[in-house]
C-alpha positions as a Markdown table, in Angstrom:
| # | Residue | x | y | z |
|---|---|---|---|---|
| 1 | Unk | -36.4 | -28.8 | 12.4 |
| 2 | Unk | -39.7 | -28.5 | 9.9 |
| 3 | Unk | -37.6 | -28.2 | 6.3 |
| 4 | Unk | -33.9 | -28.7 | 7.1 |
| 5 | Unk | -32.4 | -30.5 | 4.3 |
| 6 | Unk | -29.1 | -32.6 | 5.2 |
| 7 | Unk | -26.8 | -32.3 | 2.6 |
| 8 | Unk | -23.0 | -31.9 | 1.2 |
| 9 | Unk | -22.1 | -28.6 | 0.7 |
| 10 | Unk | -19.3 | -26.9 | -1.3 |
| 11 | Unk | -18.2 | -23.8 | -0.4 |
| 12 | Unk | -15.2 | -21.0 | -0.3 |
| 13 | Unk | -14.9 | -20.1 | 3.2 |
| 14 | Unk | -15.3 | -16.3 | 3.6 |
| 15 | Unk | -17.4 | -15.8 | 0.8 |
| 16 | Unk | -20.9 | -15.9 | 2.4 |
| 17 | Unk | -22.0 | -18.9 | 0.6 |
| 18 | Unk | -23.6 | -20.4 | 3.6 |
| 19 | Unk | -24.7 | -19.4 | 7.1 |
| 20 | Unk | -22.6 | -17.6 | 9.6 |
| 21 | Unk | -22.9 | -20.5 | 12.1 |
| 22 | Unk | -21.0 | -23.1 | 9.2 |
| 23 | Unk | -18.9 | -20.3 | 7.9 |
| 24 | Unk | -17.4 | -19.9 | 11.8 |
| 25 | Unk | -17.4 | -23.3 | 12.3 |
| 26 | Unk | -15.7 | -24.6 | 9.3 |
| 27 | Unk | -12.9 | -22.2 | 10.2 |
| 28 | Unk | -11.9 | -24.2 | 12.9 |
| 29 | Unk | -12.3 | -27.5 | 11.7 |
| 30 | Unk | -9.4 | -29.9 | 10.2 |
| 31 | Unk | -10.2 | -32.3 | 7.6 |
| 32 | Unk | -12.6 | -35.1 | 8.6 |
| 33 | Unk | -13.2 | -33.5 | 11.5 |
| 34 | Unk | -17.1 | -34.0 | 12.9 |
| 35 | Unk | -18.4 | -31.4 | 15.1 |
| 36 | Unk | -21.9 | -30.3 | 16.7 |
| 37 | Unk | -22.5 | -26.2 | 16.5 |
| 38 | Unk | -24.9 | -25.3 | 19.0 |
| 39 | Unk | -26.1 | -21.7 | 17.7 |
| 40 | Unk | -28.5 | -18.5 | 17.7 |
| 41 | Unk | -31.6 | -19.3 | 14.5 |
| 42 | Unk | -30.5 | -15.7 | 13.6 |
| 43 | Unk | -27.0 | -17.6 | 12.7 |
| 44 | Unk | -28.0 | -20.5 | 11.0 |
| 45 | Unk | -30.4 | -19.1 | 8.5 |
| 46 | Unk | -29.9 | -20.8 | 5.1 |
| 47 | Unk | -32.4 | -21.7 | 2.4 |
| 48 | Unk | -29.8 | -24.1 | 1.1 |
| 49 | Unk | -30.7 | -25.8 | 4.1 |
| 50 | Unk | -34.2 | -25.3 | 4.4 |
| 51 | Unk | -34.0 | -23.0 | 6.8 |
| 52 | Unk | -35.4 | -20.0 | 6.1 |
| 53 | Unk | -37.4 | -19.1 | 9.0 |
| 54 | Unk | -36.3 | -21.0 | 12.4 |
| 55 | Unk | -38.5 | -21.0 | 15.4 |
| 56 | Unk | -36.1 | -21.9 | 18.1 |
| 57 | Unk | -34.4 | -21.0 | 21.3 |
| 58 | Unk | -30.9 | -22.2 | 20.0 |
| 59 | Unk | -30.2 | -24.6 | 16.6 |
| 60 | Unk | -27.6 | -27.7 | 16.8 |
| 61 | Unk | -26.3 | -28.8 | 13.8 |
| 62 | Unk | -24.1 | -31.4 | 12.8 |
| 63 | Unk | -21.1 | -30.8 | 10.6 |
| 64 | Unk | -18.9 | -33.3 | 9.2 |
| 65 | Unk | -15.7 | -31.7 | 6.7 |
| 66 | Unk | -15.2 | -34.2 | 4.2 |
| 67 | Unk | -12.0 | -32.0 | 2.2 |
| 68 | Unk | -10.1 | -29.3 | 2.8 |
| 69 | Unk | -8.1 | -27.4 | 0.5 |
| 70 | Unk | -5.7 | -24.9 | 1.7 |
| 71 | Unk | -5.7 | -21.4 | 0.0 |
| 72 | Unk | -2.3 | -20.0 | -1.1 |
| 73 | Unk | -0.2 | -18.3 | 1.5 |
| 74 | Unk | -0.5 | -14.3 | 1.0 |
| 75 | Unk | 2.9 | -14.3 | 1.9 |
| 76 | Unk | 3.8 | -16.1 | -1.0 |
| 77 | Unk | 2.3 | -13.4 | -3.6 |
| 78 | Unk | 4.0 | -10.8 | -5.3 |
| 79 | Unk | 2.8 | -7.4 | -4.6 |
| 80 | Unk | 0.7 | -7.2 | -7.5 |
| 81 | Unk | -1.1 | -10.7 | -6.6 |
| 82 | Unk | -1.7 | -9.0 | -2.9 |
| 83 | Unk | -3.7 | -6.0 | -4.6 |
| 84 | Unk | -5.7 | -8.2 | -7.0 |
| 85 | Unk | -6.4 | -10.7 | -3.9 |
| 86 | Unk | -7.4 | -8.1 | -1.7 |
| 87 | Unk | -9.4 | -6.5 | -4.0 |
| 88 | Unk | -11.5 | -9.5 | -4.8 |
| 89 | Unk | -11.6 | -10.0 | -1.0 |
| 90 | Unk | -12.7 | -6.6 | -0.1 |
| 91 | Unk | -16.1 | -6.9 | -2.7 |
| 92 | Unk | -17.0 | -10.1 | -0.9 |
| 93 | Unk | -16.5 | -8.1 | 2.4 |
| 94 | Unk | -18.9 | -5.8 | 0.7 |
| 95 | Unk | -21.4 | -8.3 | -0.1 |
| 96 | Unk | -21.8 | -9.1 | 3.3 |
| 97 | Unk | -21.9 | -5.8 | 4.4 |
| 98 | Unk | -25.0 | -5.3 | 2.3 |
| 99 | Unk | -26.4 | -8.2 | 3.6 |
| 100 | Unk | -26.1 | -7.4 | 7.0 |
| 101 | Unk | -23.6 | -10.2 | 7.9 |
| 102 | Unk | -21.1 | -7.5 | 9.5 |
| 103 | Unk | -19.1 | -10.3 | 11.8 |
| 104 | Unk | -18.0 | -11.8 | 8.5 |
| 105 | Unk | -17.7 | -8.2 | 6.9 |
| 106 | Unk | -15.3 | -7.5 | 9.8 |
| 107 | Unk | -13.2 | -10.4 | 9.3 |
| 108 | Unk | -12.4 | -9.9 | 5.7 |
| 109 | Unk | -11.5 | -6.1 | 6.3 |
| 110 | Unk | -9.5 | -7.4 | 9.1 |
| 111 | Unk | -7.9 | -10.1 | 7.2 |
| 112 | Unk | -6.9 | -7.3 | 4.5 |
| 113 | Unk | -5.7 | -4.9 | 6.8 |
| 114 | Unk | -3.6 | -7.9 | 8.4 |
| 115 | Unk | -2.0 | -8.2 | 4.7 |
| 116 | Unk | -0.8 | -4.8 | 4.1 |
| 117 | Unk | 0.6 | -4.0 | 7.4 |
| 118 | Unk | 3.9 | -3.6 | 6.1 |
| 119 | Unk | 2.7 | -1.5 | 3.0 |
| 120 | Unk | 6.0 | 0.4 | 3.1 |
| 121 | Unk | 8.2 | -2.1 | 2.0 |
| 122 | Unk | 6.6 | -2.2 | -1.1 |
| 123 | Unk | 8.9 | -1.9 | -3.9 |
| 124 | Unk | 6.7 | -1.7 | -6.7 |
| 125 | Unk | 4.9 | 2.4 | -6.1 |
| 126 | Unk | 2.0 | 1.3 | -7.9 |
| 127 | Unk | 0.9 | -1.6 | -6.1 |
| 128 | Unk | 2.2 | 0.5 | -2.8 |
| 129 | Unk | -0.6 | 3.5 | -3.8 |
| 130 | Unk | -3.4 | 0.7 | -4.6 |
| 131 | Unk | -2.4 | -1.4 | -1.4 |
| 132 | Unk | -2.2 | 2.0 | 1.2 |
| 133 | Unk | -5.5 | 3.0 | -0.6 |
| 134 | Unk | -7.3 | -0.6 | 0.1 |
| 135 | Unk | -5.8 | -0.3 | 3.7 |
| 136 | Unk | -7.5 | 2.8 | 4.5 |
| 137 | Unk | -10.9 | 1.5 | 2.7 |
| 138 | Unk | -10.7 | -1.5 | 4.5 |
| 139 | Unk | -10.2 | 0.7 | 8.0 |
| 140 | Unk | -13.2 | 2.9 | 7.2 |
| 141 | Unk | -15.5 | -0.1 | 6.3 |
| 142 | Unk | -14.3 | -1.8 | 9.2 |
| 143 | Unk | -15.5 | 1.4 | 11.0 |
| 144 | Unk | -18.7 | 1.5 | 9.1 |
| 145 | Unk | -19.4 | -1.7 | 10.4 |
| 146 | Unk | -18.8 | -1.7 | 14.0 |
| 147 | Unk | -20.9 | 1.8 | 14.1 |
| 148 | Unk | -23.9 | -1.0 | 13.0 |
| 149 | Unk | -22.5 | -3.2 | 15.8 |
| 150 | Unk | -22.3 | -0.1 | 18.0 |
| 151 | Unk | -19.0 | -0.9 | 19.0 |
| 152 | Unk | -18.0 | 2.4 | 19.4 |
| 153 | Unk | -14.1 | 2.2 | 21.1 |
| 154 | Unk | -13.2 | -0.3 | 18.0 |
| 155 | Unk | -15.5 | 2.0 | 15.3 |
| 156 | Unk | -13.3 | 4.8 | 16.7 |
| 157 | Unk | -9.8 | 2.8 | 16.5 |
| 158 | Unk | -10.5 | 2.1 | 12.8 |
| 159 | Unk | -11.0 | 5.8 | 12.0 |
| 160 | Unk | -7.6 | 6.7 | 13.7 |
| 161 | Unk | -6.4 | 4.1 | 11.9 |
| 162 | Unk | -7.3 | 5.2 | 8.4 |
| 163 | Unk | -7.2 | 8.6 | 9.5 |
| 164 | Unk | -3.2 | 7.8 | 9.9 |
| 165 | Unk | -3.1 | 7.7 | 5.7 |
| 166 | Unk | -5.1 | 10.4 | 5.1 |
| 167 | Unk | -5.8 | 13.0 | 7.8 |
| 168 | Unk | -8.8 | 15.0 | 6.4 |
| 169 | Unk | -10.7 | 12.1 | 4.8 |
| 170 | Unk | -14.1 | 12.9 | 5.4 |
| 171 | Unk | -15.6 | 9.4 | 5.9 |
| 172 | Unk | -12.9 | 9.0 | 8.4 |
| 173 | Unk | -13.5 | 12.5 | 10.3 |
| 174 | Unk | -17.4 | 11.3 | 10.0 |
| 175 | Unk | -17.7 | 8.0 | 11.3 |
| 176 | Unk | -15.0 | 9.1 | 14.3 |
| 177 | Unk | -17.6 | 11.7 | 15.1 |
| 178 | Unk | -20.7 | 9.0 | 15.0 |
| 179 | Unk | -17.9 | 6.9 | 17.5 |
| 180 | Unk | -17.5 | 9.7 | 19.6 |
| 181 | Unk | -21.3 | 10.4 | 19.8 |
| 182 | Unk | -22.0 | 6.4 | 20.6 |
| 183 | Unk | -19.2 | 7.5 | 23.5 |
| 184 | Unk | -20.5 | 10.3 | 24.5 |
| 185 | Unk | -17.7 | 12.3 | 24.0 |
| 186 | Unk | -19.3 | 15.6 | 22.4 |
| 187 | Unk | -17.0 | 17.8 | 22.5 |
| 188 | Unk | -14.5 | 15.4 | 20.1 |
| 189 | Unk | -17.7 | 15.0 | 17.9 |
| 190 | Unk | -18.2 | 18.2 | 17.4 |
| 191 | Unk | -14.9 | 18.7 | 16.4 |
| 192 | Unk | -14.7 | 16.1 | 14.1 |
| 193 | Unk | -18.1 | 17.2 | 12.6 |
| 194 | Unk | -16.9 | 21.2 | 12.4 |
| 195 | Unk | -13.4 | 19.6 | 10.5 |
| 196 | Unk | -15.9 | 17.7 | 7.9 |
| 197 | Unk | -17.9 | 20.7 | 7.4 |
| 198 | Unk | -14.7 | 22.7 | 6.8 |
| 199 | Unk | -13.4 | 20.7 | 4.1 |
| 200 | Unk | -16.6 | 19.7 | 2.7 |
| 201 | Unk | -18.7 | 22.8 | 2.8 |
């Protein structure tokens, strides 16, 4: 391919540092591992790579993980650690949100709702109050970002979801009614619309 550059790269995976064809594929590789990623150009985009602009049907790369290093268990974390963690995690999720990158903007909401699943055993009400209200962020972003995916059943899920920990938020009652409309279910749009209007005027 006209200006790919082979090279060794060092990266956090999840962050966005690289394309979303390496970021994927690294994910399921062990150390030393060699595979070939056959991918869309739209995936493998990377000026670190020379590969700005790619003129192809499909790409095939090669990719060879030298190290590995594990990150620390979430389970190991206090509660504290698991708010400052998934805090840090969610502006990365935001990043790639903003960049258009929404599979890997998915996964890292995913990742923090995964984490505070089990928000009410929390002993410390703090850290429960920050963690419930980065759950229900998380769920609406997730939302946000399968309206851009039109994905509208799993946009829809993640409003009910947030929607749990805070009935009348009106991002929630919004983006369910953009889900509804992608469904064609009017009727529940126009109730969620007429419930946003009611508590935002």
């Amino acid at each position: 391919i006209p200006g790919f550059v082979a090279q060794t790269l060092q990266l956090t995976v999840g962050n966005g540092d690289v394309c979303d064809a390496l970021e994927c594929s690294v994910l399921e590789m062990k150390k030393n591992e060699k595979a070939i990623v056959t991918t869309l150009p739209s995936l493998c985009k990377d000026e670190k790579l020379g590969l700005k602009e790619v003129v192809a049907e499909k790409v095939l790369l090669t990719v060879f993980l030298e190290e590995l290093e594990k990150v620390p268990d979430t389970y190991s974390l206090s509660e504290e650690e698991k708010v400052a963690y998934a805090t840090a995690r969610k502006e990365v999720a935001g990043k790639l949100f903003r960049e258009g990158r929404l599979i890997l903007a998915l996964d890292r909401y995913k990742k923090i709702t995964d984490m505070f699943s089990y928000v009410a055993n929390f002993k410390d009400p703090v850290s429960k109050e920050k963690a419930q209200e980065l759950k229900k962020v998380c769920h609406l972003n997730r939302a946000a970002c399968y309206l851009k995916l039109k994905a509208f059943r799993e946009a829809k899920a993640a409003c009910e979801e947030a929607l749990k920990e805070e009935s009348s938020n009106v991002k929630g009652l919004y983006r369910r009614a953009q889900a509804h409309l992608g469904l064609g279910n009017f009727s529940e749009c126009l109730l969620d619309v007429k419930r946003v209007l009611e508590i935002e005027p």
